[in-house]
Amino acid sequence: MTEVDFQARIAALSAELNRHLHAYHVEDAPTIPDAEYDRLFAELQQLEAAHPQWALPDSPTQRVGAAPLPQFDQVTHSVPMLSLNNGFSDEDIENFDRRVREGLDAAAAVEYAAEVKYDGLAINLRYEHGLLVQAATRGDGYTGEDVTTNIRTIRSIPLRLNTDTPPAVLDVRGEVLMFKADFEALNARQRDAGQKEFVNPRNAAAGSLRQLDSRITAQRKLSFFAYGVGALEGAPMPVSHAALLDWYRMLGLPVAKEAAVVRGYEGLMAYYARIGAARPTMPYEIDGVVYKANLLQDQRMLGFVSRAPRFALAHKFPAEEALTTVLAIEVQVGRTGAITPVARLASVFVGGVNVTNATLHNEDEVRRKDVRVGDTVIVRRAGDVIPEVLAVVLERRPQPEAAMYVLPRVCPVCGSHVVREEGEAIARCSGGLFCSAQRKEAIRHFAGRRMMDIEGLGDRYIDNLVEHGKVQRVADLYALTLDDLLEMKRLADERDGTTPETVVQGKVATKWAENLLEAIAASRNPPLERLLFALGIRHVGESTGKTLAEWLGRFELIRRVPSALLRVLPDIGGVVADSIAEFFAEPKNQQAIDALLAAGVAPQGEHAPSAKLREKLDPVKLMAALGIPKLTEARCKQLVEQDVTLQVLAHLPVFNVFGLPAGVAESLENWMREEGHREQLIALDHLRNDLLAQLPEAVAAGPLTGKTFVLTGTLPSLSRDQAGAMIEAQGGKVSGSVSKKTHYLVAGADAGSKLTKAQDLEVTIIDEAGLLALLSAQG
DNA sequence: AGGCCTCGAGTTCC
DNA sequence: CTCGAGGCCT
C-alpha cells in the first residue's frame, strides 16, 4: 500500500467505526457484531500507530483515554450555565403557566417543550467548525472545569458533527449520566475488585468524570443527552426548542426520546403524569421534568429573573422520604453564636445518600414539629440537598415518652447565657470570643478559601489548636512555631489514643507542620476586601468587603470612619454601617486587629479613597446619613441651603429655626442632647475635610459625564467590573437598577428583569459593542 | 408602604 | 441551596 492508500484506509475505518458507534450508542440499533467492531478498531489502531500523520481528530481511537492530568483547568463559559427555578405542587405549575401567559400577553394556551430532567451532571460541549474542542463542567455556572479528555471517552458523543456545513462555534448543553444497568454493573465490578461502591448513579457519573486519569473514565459507561444551547456562531439559532433538538439529532447528537411539545397547563400536567408513571421503568434516573416555552421568540420575550430563566421550570418529583429514629438532639454553636439544634439520626438511606444529621433550624421549629429523642420521624432531602425532618410519627412515640425538647439556657460549650432577642428566631450564645466554639468558627472563617485562604488549616487542626491553647485569636496563627504544631499534634494523639505519628513518622509530621506554617505565612498579604471579609464583622461578606475596599481604599481609614460616612456608600444602610462601626469601636476587636497588623498582616492593593467618594461627601447626604429620626434628606437640604453645615449644626444652641417643623426640630434637639453626638458631628466634619483634601480632583468632565448606565447579563468579553470601570473613567455613572433616570442599559447574554424594565421605561439599550463604540467614539 | 433583588448566614454530604 | 434581612426604587 502507498501512503495515500494508508491515508484513505484510516479515513474509511474512522468513518465506518464512528457510524457504528452512533448506531449503537445513539440510535440503539447495532449494525455489526461487537467482535467485528473490535477487529476494525484494532486495525485502525495499528494503522494509526504506524502512520500517525494520517490519524484524524475524530478517530474513535481518541476515546480510550490519555495519561493522567495534573489537574483540571478552569474554563469560563461564554454564555453562563444558569439554573432553573423549581416547582413542586400543582399550584407552582399553575403559577408558572400564568406568568408565562401574562409575560407573552397570550390569549391561547402556550406551546411548551417538555422533557425529562436527568439526574446527572450538566456539561457544555464546544464544537468549533464541527469538531469537539472542549468539554466543561457547569461549575458555579460561570466557570467550570475542563474535562475534555474524559468526555472524549463517552461513545455517544460525536467527536465530529454530522454535517458538511458546521457552525463556526456551537456550545451544546446537555447532561452526562450513567444508566442504571451500567451503574449496577460498575458496582459489581467494584465489589469484586474490593473497591468502594458508588452510592448512586449520579455520584458514579460524577466520580468517573472527575477522574484525572481518563483511562479510568473510558472504562466507565457514561451516557450523554443534549438539551440546550449556549453560544452559537455561524448558523441561525433554531426558532424553537423542538427545532433545536431536531437539529441536534441531525448532527448526530443524542437527544432523549421523551422530549415532547405540549400545550398549556393541562398539557404540562399530562406530561408530568405520563413521565411519572414511566419513571420506574426508565433506564436512567430522573428527578423531574422540565418545561420551556417552545418558541425562542417567547423565551426572549420572557427573559430572566436574576439567575434563572422565566421561560422555564423544573417540575420536580416529590422528594423521596424515609423513616428513621432520633438518637439525640444536640446543639451547634455558630460563628455568630447562633445556637442551632441538630437531630442525630439513625443512619438512613434517602435521596441517594446516607443521612445521619438533620438541622432543626431553631427552637420554634423543634417545638412546632415537637421532635423528641426516641421519636420516629419522616426525613427527606429538601431541595435535593439538605436533609430535613418533615414530621414525627406520633403513633410510634415510645412509652414512656421523652420530655418536650427545650433549648439549653446556657451555652453547652462555654456556659454563657443563651439570649434570644425580641422578635428573632435565633438564640445566641452571649459568650462572644470567650466561647471556644465561636472562637473556632471565627478562625475557621478567617482561614476560609474566600477570606485569607490558608490551605491546610482544617477543622480538626483548628479544634486542637484552640483546645490546647495554642491559638486564642486569629493573630496567634502568625506566631505559631514548628514546635507548637508538633506539640499540638502530640497532645491530640495522646488524647485520642491514636499512635503518636510524631514519634513513629517524625519526618512526615514535620513536613506537614512546615507546609502549614508556610501556608499561614503566605496568607499575610490578602487583598483588602478579603481581609475585611475575614474579620467576621456581622453583615460584612464578600460583596460588602469589596464595596468598602473600593470606596475607602485603606484599612486604616476603614477602621475609623464613623457610621454616618459608611452609610452613604452604595448598598450600605443603617444596620450594616452601625455593625461595621461598632465592630471597629470595640476595644477587644481593636486589640485583635492591632495584633494582626503587628504580626505582619498587611493587605495588598491599598489605594487612596475613590474619587467617586467626592459626591458622596455632599453635606446634605452626610447629614441625612446621621440617622436622626424625622430628619429626611429634604430637611437636610433645607438646612444646608441656609448655610447650616455639619460644623454649624454641631454648635447650634437652638433648633426651632430655619423653618423646620416643630416635630423635626424637637427630634434634632433630642439627638443633639445625647452625649457625644456634637463631638461626633465635629469629627465627621473634620474627616470630611481631610478626605476632600486628599481625594483626587473629580474625574475630568468626560464625554459620559452625567450619563447613568446600568449593566446586566453577561457581556461577551468584559466583566461587569471592567465595563463599569471604563464607564466611570469617562465620567459616567454606574447604577444598580434601572429607573427613569437611567440613560443606557448595557445588556449582555441572559439579561434579566432589568432588560424588561428598561424596555418598559424606554431606556436606550445597547450591547457590549455599543458600549465600546460609545466609549471610543468620544474617548 | 410595598415589591424586587441581592447579600449574608447557616447547613449537609461526599 | 434556602431562608431571612437589608437596601433601594416606585
CSV table of N, CA, C and O in Angstrom, one decimal, chain A residues 403-465:
chain,number,residue,atom,x,y,z
A,403,ALA,N,-39.4,14.0,77.3
A,403,ALA,CA,-40.0,15.3,77.5
A,403,ALA,C,-39.8,16.2,76.3
A,403,ALA,O,-39.0,15.9,75.5
A,404,MET,N,-40.7,17.2,76.2
A,404,MET,CA,-40.6,18.1,75.1
A,404,MET,C,-39.2,18.7,75.1
A,404,MET,O,-38.6,19.0,76.2
A,405,TYR,N,-38.6,19.0,73.9
A,405,TYR,CA,-37.3,19.5,73.8
A,405,TYR,C,-37.2,21.0,74.3
A,405,TYR,O,-38.1,21.8,73.9
A,406,VAL,N,-36.3,21.3,75.1
A,406,VAL,CA,-36.0,22.7,75.5
A,406,VAL,C,-34.6,23.0,75.1
A,406,VAL,O,-33.7,22.3,75.4
A,407,LEU,N,-34.5,24.2,74.5
A,407,LEU,CA,-33.1,24.7,74.1
A,407,LEU,C,-32.4,24.9,75.4
A,407,LEU,O,-32.9,25.5,76.4
A,408,PRO,N,-31.1,24.6,75.5
A,408,PRO,CA,-30.3,24.9,76.7
A,408,PRO,C,-30.3,26.4,77.0
A,408,PRO,O,-30.3,27.2,76.1
A,409,ARG,N,-30.4,26.7,78.3
A,409,ARG,CA,-30.4,28.1,78.6
A,409,ARG,C,-29.0,28.7,78.7
A,409,ARG,O,-28.8,29.9,78.7
A,410,VAL,N,-28.0,27.8,78.8
A,410,VAL,CA,-26.6,28.2,78.8
A,410,VAL,C,-25.9,27.5,77.6
A,410,VAL,O,-26.3,26.4,77.3
A,411,CYS,N,-24.9,28.1,77.1
A,411,CYS,CA,-24.2,27.6,76.0
A,411,CYS,C,-23.5,26.3,76.4
A,411,CYS,O,-22.8,26.3,77.4
A,412,PRO,N,-23.7,25.2,75.7
A,412,PRO,CA,-23.1,23.9,76.1
A,412,PRO,C,-21.6,23.9,76.0
A,412,PRO,O,-20.9,23.0,76.6
A,413,VAL,N,-21.1,24.9,75.3
A,413,VAL,CA,-19.6,24.9,75.1
A,413,VAL,C,-18.9,25.7,76.2
A,413,VAL,O,-18.0,25.3,76.8
A,414,CYS,N,-19.5,26.9,76.4
A,414,CYS,CA,-18.8,27.8,77.3
A,414,CYS,C,-19.6,28.2,78.5
A,414,CYS,O,-19.1,28.9,79.4
A,415,GLY,N,-20.8,27.8,78.6
A,415,GLY,CA,-21.6,28.1,79.8
A,415,GLY,C,-22.2,29.5,79.9
A,415,GLY,O,-22.9,29.8,80.9
A,416,SER,N,-21.9,30.3,78.9
A,416,SER,CA,-22.5,31.7,78.9
A,416,SER,C,-24.0,31.6,78.7
A,416,SER,O,-24.5,30.6,78.2
A,417,HIS,N,-24.7,32.6,79.0
A,417,HIS,CA,-26.2,32.7,78.8
A,417,HIS,C,-26.5,32.6,77.4
A,417,HIS,O,-25.8,33.2,76.5
A,418,VAL,N,-27.6,32.0,77.1
A,418,VAL,CA,-28.1,32.0,75.7
A,418,VAL,C,-29.2,33.0,75.7
A,418,VAL,O,-30.1,33.0,76.5
A,419,VAL,N,-29.1,33.9,74.7
A,419,VAL,CA,-30.0,35.0,74.6
A,419,VAL,C,-30.8,35.0,73.3
A,419,VAL,O,-30.2,34.7,72.3
A,420,ARG,N,-32.1,35.2,73.4
A,420,ARG,CA,-32.8,35.3,72.2
A,420,ARG,C,-33.5,36.7,72.2
A,420,ARG,O,-34.4,37.0,73.0
A,421,GLU,N,-33.0,37.5,71.2
A,421,GLU,CA,-33.5,38.9,71.1
A,421,GLU,C,-35.0,38.8,70.7
A,421,GLU,O,-35.5,37.9,70.0
A,422,GLU,N,-35.7,39.9,71.2
A,422,GLU,CA,-37.1,40.0,70.9
A,422,GLU,C,-37.3,40.0,69.4
A,422,GLU,O,-36.6,40.6,68.6
A,423,GLY,N,-38.3,39.1,69.0
A,423,GLY,CA,-38.6,39.1,67.5
A,423,GLY,C,-37.6,38.3,66.7
A,423,GLY,O,-37.9,38.1,65.5
A,424,GLU,N,-36.6,37.8,67.3
A,424,GLU,CA,-35.6,37.0,66.5
A,424,GLU,C,-35.9,35.5,66.6
A,424,GLU,O,-36.4,35.1,67.7
A,425,ALA,N,-35.7,34.8,65.6
A,425,ALA,CA,-36.0,33.3,65.6
A,425,ALA,C,-34.8,32.6,66.2
A,425,ALA,O,-34.9,31.5,66.7
A,426,ILE,N,-33.6,33.2,66.2
A,426,ILE,CA,-32.4,32.5,66.5
A,426,ILE,C,-31.9,32.9,67.9
A,426,ILE,O,-31.8,34.1,68.3
A,427,ALA,N,-31.6,31.9,68.7
A,427,ALA,CA,-31.0,32.2,70.0
A,427,ALA,C,-29.5,32.2,69.9
A,427,ALA,O,-28.9,31.4,69.1
A,428,ARG,N,-28.8,33.0,70.6
A,428,ARG,CA,-27.4,33.1,70.5
A,428,ARG,C,-26.6,33.0,71.8
A,428,ARG,O,-27.1,33.4,72.9
A,429,CYS,N,-25.5,32.4,71.8
A,429,CYS,CA,-24.6,32.3,73.0
A,429,CYS,C,-24.0,33.7,73.1
A,429,CYS,O,-23.5,34.3,72.2
A,430,SER,N,-24.0,34.2,74.4
A,430,SER,CA,-23.6,35.6,74.6
A,430,SER,C,-22.1,35.6,74.9
A,430,SER,O,-21.6,36.7,75.2
A,431,GLY,N,-21.4,34.5,74.8
A,431,GLY,CA,-20.0,34.4,75.2
A,431,GLY,C,-19.1,35.2,74.3
A,431,GLY,O,-18.0,35.5,74.7
A,432,GLY,N,-19.5,35.5,73.1
A,432,GLY,CA,-18.6,36.1,72.2
A,432,GLY,C,-17.3,35.3,72.0
A,432,GLY,O,-17.4,34.0,72.0
A,433,LEU,N,-16.2,35.9,71.9
A,433,LEU,CA,-15.0,35.2,71.7
A,433,LEU,C,-14.5,34.5,72.9
A,433,LEU,O,-13.5,33.7,72.9
A,434,PHE,N,-15.2,34.7,74.1
A,434,PHE,CA,-14.9,33.9,75.2
A,434,PHE,C,-15.3,32.4,75.0
A,434,PHE,O,-14.7,31.5,75.5
A,435,CYS,N,-16.3,32.2,74.1
A,435,CYS,CA,-16.8,30.9,73.8
A,435,CYS,C,-15.8,30.2,72.8
A,435,CYS,O,-15.6,30.8,71.7
A,436,SER,N,-15.3,29.1,73.2
A,436,SER,CA,-14.4,28.4,72.3
A,436,SER,C,-15.0,28.0,71.0
A,436,SER,O,-14.3,28.0,69.9
A,437,ALA,N,-16.3,27.7,71.0
A,437,ALA,CA,-16.9,27.3,69.7
A,437,ALA,C,-16.9,28.5,68.8
A,437,ALA,O,-16.6,28.4,67.6
A,438,GLN,N,-17.2,29.7,69.3
A,438,GLN,CA,-17.3,30.9,68.4
A,438,GLN,C,-15.9,31.2,68.0
A,438,GLN,O,-15.6,31.7,66.9
A,439,ARG,N,-14.9,31.0,68.9
A,439,ARG,CA,-13.5,31.3,68.5
A,439,ARG,C,-13.1,30.4,67.4
A,439,ARG,O,-12.5,30.8,66.4
A,440,LYS,N,-13.4,29.1,67.5
A,440,LYS,CA,-13.0,28.2,66.5
A,440,LYS,C,-13.7,28.6,65.1
A,440,LYS,O,-13.1,28.6,64.1
A,441,GLU,N,-15.0,28.9,65.2
A,441,GLU,CA,-15.7,29.3,64.0
A,441,GLU,C,-15.1,30.5,63.4
A,441,GLU,O,-15.0,30.7,62.2
A,442,ALA,N,-14.7,31.5,64.3
A,442,ALA,CA,-14.1,32.7,63.8
A,442,ALA,C,-12.8,32.4,63.0
A,442,ALA,O,-12.5,33.0,62.0
A,443,ILE,N,-12.0,31.5,63.6
A,443,ILE,CA,-10.7,31.2,63.0
A,443,ILE,C,-11.0,30.4,61.7
A,443,ILE,O,-10.3,30.7,60.7
A,444,ARG,N,-12.0,29.5,61.7
A,444,ARG,CA,-12.3,28.8,60.5
A,444,ARG,C,-12.7,29.7,59.4
A,444,ARG,O,-12.3,29.6,58.2
A,445,HIS,N,-13.5,30.7,59.7
A,445,HIS,CA,-14.0,31.7,58.8
A,445,HIS,C,-12.8,32.5,58.2
A,445,HIS,O,-12.6,32.6,57.0
A,446,PHE,N,-11.9,32.9,59.1
A,446,PHE,CA,-10.8,33.7,58.8
A,446,PHE,C,-9.9,32.9,57.8
A,446,PHE,O,-9.4,33.5,56.8
A,447,ALA,N,-9.7,31.6,58.0
A,447,ALA,CA,-8.8,30.8,57.2
A,447,ALA,C,-9.5,30.4,55.9
A,447,ALA,O,-8.8,29.9,55.0
A,448,GLY,N,-10.7,30.6,55.7
A,448,GLY,CA,-11.5,30.1,54.6
A,448,GLY,C,-11.0,30.5,53.3
A,448,GLY,O,-10.3,31.5,53.1
A,449,ARG,N,-11.4,29.7,52.3
A,449,ARG,CA,-10.9,29.9,50.9
A,449,ARG,C,-11.2,31.3,50.4
A,449,ARG,O,-10.3,31.9,49.7
A,450,ARG,N,-12.4,31.9,50.7
A,450,ARG,CA,-12.7,33.2,50.1
A,450,ARG,C,-12.2,34.3,51.0
A,450,ARG,O,-12.4,35.5,50.7
A,451,MET,N,-11.6,34.0,52.1
A,451,MET,CA,-11.1,35.0,53.0
A,451,MET,C,-9.5,35.0,52.9
A,451,MET,O,-9.0,35.3,51.9
A,452,MET,N,-8.8,34.5,54.0
A,452,MET,CA,-7.4,34.6,53.9
A,452,MET,C,-6.8,33.4,53.2
A,452,MET,O,-5.6,33.4,52.9
A,453,ASP,N,-7.6,32.4,52.9
A,453,ASP,CA,-7.2,31.3,52.1
A,453,ASP,C,-6.0,30.6,52.7
A,453,ASP,O,-5.0,30.5,52.0
A,454,ILE,N,-6.1,30.1,53.9
A,454,ILE,CA,-4.9,29.4,54.5
A,454,ILE,C,-5.2,27.9,54.2
A,454,ILE,O,-6.0,27.3,54.9
A,455,GLU,N,-4.5,27.4,53.3
A,455,GLU,CA,-4.7,26.0,52.9
A,455,GLU,C,-4.1,25.0,53.9
A,455,GLU,O,-3.1,25.2,54.5
A,456,GLY,N,-4.9,24.0,54.2
A,456,GLY,CA,-4.4,23.0,55.2
A,456,GLY,C,-4.8,23.2,56.6
A,456,GLY,O,-4.6,22.4,57.4
A,457,LEU,N,-5.4,24.4,56.9
A,457,LEU,CA,-5.9,24.6,58.2
A,457,LEU,C,-7.3,24.2,58.3
A,457,LEU,O,-8.2,25.0,58.3
A,458,GLY,N,-7.5,22.9,58.5
A,458,GLY,CA,-8.9,22.4,58.5
A,458,GLY,C,-9.5,22.4,59.9
A,458,GLY,O,-8.8,22.8,60.9
A,459,ASP,N,-10.7,21.9,60.0
A,459,ASP,CA,-11.5,22.0,61.2
A,459,ASP,C,-10.7,21.3,62.4
A,459,ASP,O,-10.7,21.8,63.5
A,460,ARG,N,-10.2,20.1,62.1
A,460,ARG,CA,-9.6,19.3,63.1
A,460,ARG,C,-8.4,20.0,63.8
A,460,ARG,O,-8.2,20.0,65.0
A,461,TYR,N,-7.6,20.6,62.9
A,461,TYR,CA,-6.4,21.3,63.5
A,461,TYR,C,-6.8,22.6,64.2
A,461,TYR,O,-6.3,22.9,65.3
A,462,ILE,N,-7.8,23.2,63.7
A,462,ILE,CA,-8.3,24.4,64.4
A,462,ILE,C,-8.8,24.0,65.8
A,462,ILE,O,-8.5,24.6,66.8
A,463,ASP,N,-9.6,23.0,65.8
A,463,ASP,CA,-10.1,22.4,67.1
A,463,ASP,C,-9.0,22.2,68.1
A,463,ASP,O,-9.0,22.7,69.2
A,464,ASN,N,-8.0,21.5,67.6
A,464,ASN,CA,-6.9,21.1,68.5
A,464,ASN,C,-6.1,22.4,68.9
A,464,ASN,O,-5.7,22.5,70.1
A,465,LEU,N,-5.8,23.2,68.0
A,465,LEU,CA,-5.0,24.4,68.3
A,465,LEU,C,-5.7,25.3,69.4
A,465,LEU,O,-5.1,25.8,70.3
